Coordinates of C-alpha atoms in Angstrom, one line a residue:
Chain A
X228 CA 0.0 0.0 0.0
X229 CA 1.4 3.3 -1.1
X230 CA 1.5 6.1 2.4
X231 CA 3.7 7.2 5.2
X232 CA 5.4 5.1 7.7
X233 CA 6.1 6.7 10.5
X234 CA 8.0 4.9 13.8
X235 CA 8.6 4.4 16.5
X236 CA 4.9 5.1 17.5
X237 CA 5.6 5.7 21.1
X238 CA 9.1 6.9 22.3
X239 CA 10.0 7.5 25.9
X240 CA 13.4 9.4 26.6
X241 CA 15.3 10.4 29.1
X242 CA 16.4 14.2 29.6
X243 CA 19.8 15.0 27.8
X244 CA 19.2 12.2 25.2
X245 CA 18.9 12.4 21.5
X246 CA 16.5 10.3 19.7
X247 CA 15.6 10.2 15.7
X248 CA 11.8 9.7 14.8
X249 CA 11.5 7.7 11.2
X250 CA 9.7 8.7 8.4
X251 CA 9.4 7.0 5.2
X252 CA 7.0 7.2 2.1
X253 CA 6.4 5.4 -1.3
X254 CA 4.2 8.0 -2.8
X255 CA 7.2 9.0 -5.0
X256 CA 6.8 12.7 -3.2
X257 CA 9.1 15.3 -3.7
X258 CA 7.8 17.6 -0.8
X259 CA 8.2 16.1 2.8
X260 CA 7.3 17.7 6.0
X261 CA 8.0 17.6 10.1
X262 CA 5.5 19.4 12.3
X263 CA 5.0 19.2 15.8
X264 CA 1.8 19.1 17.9
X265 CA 0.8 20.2 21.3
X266 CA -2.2 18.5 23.1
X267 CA -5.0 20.4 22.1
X268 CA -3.3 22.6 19.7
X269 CA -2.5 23.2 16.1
X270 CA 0.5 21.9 13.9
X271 CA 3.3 24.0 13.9
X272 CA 6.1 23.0 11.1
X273 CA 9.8 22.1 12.2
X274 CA 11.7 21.3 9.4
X275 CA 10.7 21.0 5.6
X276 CA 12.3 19.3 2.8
X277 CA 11.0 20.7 -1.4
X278 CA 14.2 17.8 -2.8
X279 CA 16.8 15.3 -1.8
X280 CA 20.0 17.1 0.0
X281 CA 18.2 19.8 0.7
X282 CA 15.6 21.4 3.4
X283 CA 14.6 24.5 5.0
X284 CA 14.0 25.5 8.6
X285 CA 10.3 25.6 9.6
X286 CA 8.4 28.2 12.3
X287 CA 9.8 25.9 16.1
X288 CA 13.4 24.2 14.4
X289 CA 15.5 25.2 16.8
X290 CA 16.7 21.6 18.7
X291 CA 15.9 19.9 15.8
X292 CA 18.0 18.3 13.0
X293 CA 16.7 16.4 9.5
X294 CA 18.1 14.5 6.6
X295 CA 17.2 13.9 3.5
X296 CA 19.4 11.7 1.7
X297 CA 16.9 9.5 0.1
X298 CA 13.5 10.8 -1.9
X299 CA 11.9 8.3 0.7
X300 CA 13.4 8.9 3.5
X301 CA 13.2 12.1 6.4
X302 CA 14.4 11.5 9.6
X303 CA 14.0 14.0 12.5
X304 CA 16.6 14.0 15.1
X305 CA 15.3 15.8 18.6
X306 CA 18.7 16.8 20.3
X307 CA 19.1 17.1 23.4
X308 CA 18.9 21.0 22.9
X309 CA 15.1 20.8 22.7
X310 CA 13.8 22.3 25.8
X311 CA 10.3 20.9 26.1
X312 CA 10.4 18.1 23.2
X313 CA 6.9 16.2 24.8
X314 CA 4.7 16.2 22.3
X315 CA 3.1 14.2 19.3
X316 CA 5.3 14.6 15.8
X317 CA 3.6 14.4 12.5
X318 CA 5.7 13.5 9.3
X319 CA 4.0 14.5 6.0
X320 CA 4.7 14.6 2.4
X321 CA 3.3 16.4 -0.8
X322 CA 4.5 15.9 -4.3
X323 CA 5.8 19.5 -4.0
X324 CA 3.8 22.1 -6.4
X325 CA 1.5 24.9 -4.4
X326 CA -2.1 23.4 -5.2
X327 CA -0.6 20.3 -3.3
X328 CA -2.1 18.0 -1.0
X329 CA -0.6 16.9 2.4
X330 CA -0.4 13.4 3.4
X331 CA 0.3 12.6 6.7
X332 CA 1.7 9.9 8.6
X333 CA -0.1 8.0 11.8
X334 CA 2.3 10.6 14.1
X335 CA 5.2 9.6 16.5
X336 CA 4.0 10.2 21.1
X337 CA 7.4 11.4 22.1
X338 CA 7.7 11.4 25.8
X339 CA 10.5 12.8 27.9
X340 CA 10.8 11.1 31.4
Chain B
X235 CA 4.8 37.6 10.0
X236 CA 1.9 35.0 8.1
X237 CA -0.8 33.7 10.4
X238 CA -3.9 31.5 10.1
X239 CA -6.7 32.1 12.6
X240 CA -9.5 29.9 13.3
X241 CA -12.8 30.5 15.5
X242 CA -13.9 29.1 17.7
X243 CA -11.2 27.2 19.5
X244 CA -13.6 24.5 21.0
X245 CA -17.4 23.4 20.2
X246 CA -19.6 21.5 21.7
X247 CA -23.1 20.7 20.1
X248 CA -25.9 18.1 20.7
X249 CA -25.9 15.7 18.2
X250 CA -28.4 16.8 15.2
X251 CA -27.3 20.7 15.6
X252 CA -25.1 22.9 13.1
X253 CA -21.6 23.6 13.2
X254 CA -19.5 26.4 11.4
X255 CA -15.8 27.0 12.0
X256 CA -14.3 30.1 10.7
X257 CA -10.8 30.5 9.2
X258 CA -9.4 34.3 8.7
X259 CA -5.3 34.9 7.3
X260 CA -3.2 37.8 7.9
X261 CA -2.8 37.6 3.8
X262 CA -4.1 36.6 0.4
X263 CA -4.3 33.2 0.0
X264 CA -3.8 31.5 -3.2
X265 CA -5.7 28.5 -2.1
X266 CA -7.3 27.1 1.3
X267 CA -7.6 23.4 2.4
X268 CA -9.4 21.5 5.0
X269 CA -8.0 18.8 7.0
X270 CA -9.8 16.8 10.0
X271 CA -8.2 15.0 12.7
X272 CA -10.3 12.2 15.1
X273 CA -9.2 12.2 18.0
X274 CA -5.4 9.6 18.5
X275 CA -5.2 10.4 14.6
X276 CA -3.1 12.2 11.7
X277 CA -4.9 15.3 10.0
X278 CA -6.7 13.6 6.6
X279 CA -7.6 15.9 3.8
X280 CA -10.8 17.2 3.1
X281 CA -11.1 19.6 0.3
X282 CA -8.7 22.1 -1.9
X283 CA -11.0 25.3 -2.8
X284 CA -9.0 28.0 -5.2
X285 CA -11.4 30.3 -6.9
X286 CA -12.4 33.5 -4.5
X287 CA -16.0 32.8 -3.7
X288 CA -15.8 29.3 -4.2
X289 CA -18.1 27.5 -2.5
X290 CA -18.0 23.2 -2.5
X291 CA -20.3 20.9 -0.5
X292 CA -19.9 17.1 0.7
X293 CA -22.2 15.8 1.8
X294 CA -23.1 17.4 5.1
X295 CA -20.0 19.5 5.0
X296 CA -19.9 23.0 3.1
X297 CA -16.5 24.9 2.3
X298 CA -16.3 28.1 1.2
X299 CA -13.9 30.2 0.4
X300 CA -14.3 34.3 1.0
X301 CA -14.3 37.0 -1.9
X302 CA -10.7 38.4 -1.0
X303 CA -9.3 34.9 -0.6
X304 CA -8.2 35.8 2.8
X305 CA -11.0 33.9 4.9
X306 CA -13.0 30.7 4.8
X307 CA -15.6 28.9 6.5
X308 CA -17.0 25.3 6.9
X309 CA -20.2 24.1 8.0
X310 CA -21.4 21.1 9.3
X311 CA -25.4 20.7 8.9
X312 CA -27.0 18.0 11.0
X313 CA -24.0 17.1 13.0
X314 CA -23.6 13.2 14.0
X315 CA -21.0 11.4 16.5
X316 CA -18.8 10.8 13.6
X317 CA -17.7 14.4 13.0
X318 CA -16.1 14.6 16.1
X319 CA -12.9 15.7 15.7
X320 CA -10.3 18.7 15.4
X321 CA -11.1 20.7 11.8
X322 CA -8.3 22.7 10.5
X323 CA -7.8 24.9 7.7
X324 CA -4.2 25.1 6.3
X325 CA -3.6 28.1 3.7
X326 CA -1.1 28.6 1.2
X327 CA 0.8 31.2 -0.2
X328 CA 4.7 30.4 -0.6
X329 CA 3.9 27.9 1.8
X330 CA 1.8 26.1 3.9
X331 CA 0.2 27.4 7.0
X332 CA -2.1 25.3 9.4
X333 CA -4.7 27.1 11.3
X334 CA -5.1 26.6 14.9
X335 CA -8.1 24.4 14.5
X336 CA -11.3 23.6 16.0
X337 CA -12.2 20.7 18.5
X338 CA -15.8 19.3 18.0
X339 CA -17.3 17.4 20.1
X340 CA -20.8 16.0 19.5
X341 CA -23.0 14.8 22.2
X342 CA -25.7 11.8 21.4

């Protein structure tokens, strides 16, 4: 089935740890996307990628790091510089022109404990 | 700098009653889409409207989109348990903007 794979679904970490959230898609996108979510809030974009080897900072990316070194692949690393990194990540792609569509994953529950 | 706006922030209704969110931009939009998110779940996509004016309907739902392109609305007619959720609008102009969305929740 074609879509975006997103894992792991839950993540616990402790403080001063880094840990990378997976995303992956076979839509063939060109356009993929990181945003963050709050309980009870709205999305709020971290990092965003238009091509491979290249991406642009989003609205929240400081303590935040991406790749993208494959089409398929964008991985989000939350570093330890993230102050208040709780919260539930989205990963989403788009195939990258402005009258777009954007797919999203099922979402990654980070938890800091 | 760009911001999407939506009203009101929560909504709770008795199940059979209307529901309208409201969606207003700092700036010109050159299109508006709708997303909906149950609750545990990843925003899905609803509907892309372009023209100004446009107005599209599915179903129960009806999307429109305002004269300047800067605001849009969708209404819910007849709400049921299934529409509970968080609506958002996301507008673009050199990018992508998510509104703040609306949490519904229906009561039976």
């Amino acid at each position: 089935d074609g879509g975006i794979t997103q894992s792991p679904k839950y993540l616990f970490r402790k403080e001063g740890q880094n840990v990378t959230l997976s995303c992956e898609q076979n839509l063939n996108h060109d356009a993929m996307y990181w945003y963050r979510q709050d309980p009870g809030q709205g999305l709020r974009l971290i990092y965003y990628s238009q091509i491979v080897n290249d991406f642009q900072k989003g609205d929240i990316a400081e303590g935040y790091s991406v790749s993208r070194e494959k089409k398929e692949s964008f991985p989000l690393t939350v570093t330890s510089a993230q102050k208040n990194p709780t919260a539930f990540y989205l990963c989403a792609s788009s195939k990258g022109d402005s009258l777009d569509t954007i797919y999203f994953g099922e979402g990654s529950w980070l938890t800091v404990v | 700098g760009q911001q999407v706006m939506q009203i009101p922030q929560y909504q709770h209704v008795q199940e059979g009653e209307d529901f309208t969110t409201y969606c207003n931009s700092s700036t010109t939009l050159s299109n508006i889409q709708w997303y909906k998110q149950r609750p545990g779940g990843h925003p899905v996509f609803l509907i892309q409207l372009v023209k100004s004016g446009e107005v599209k309907k599915q179903k129960r739902l009806t999307f429109q989109f305002g004269e300047a392109k800067k605001n849009s609305s969708l209404h819910i007619t007849a709400t049921q348990t299934t529409d509970v959720g968080t609506y958002f609008c996301a507008g673009h102009t050199d990018k992508l903007i998510f509104g703040t969305g609306t949490r519904l929740q229906v009561f039976p």
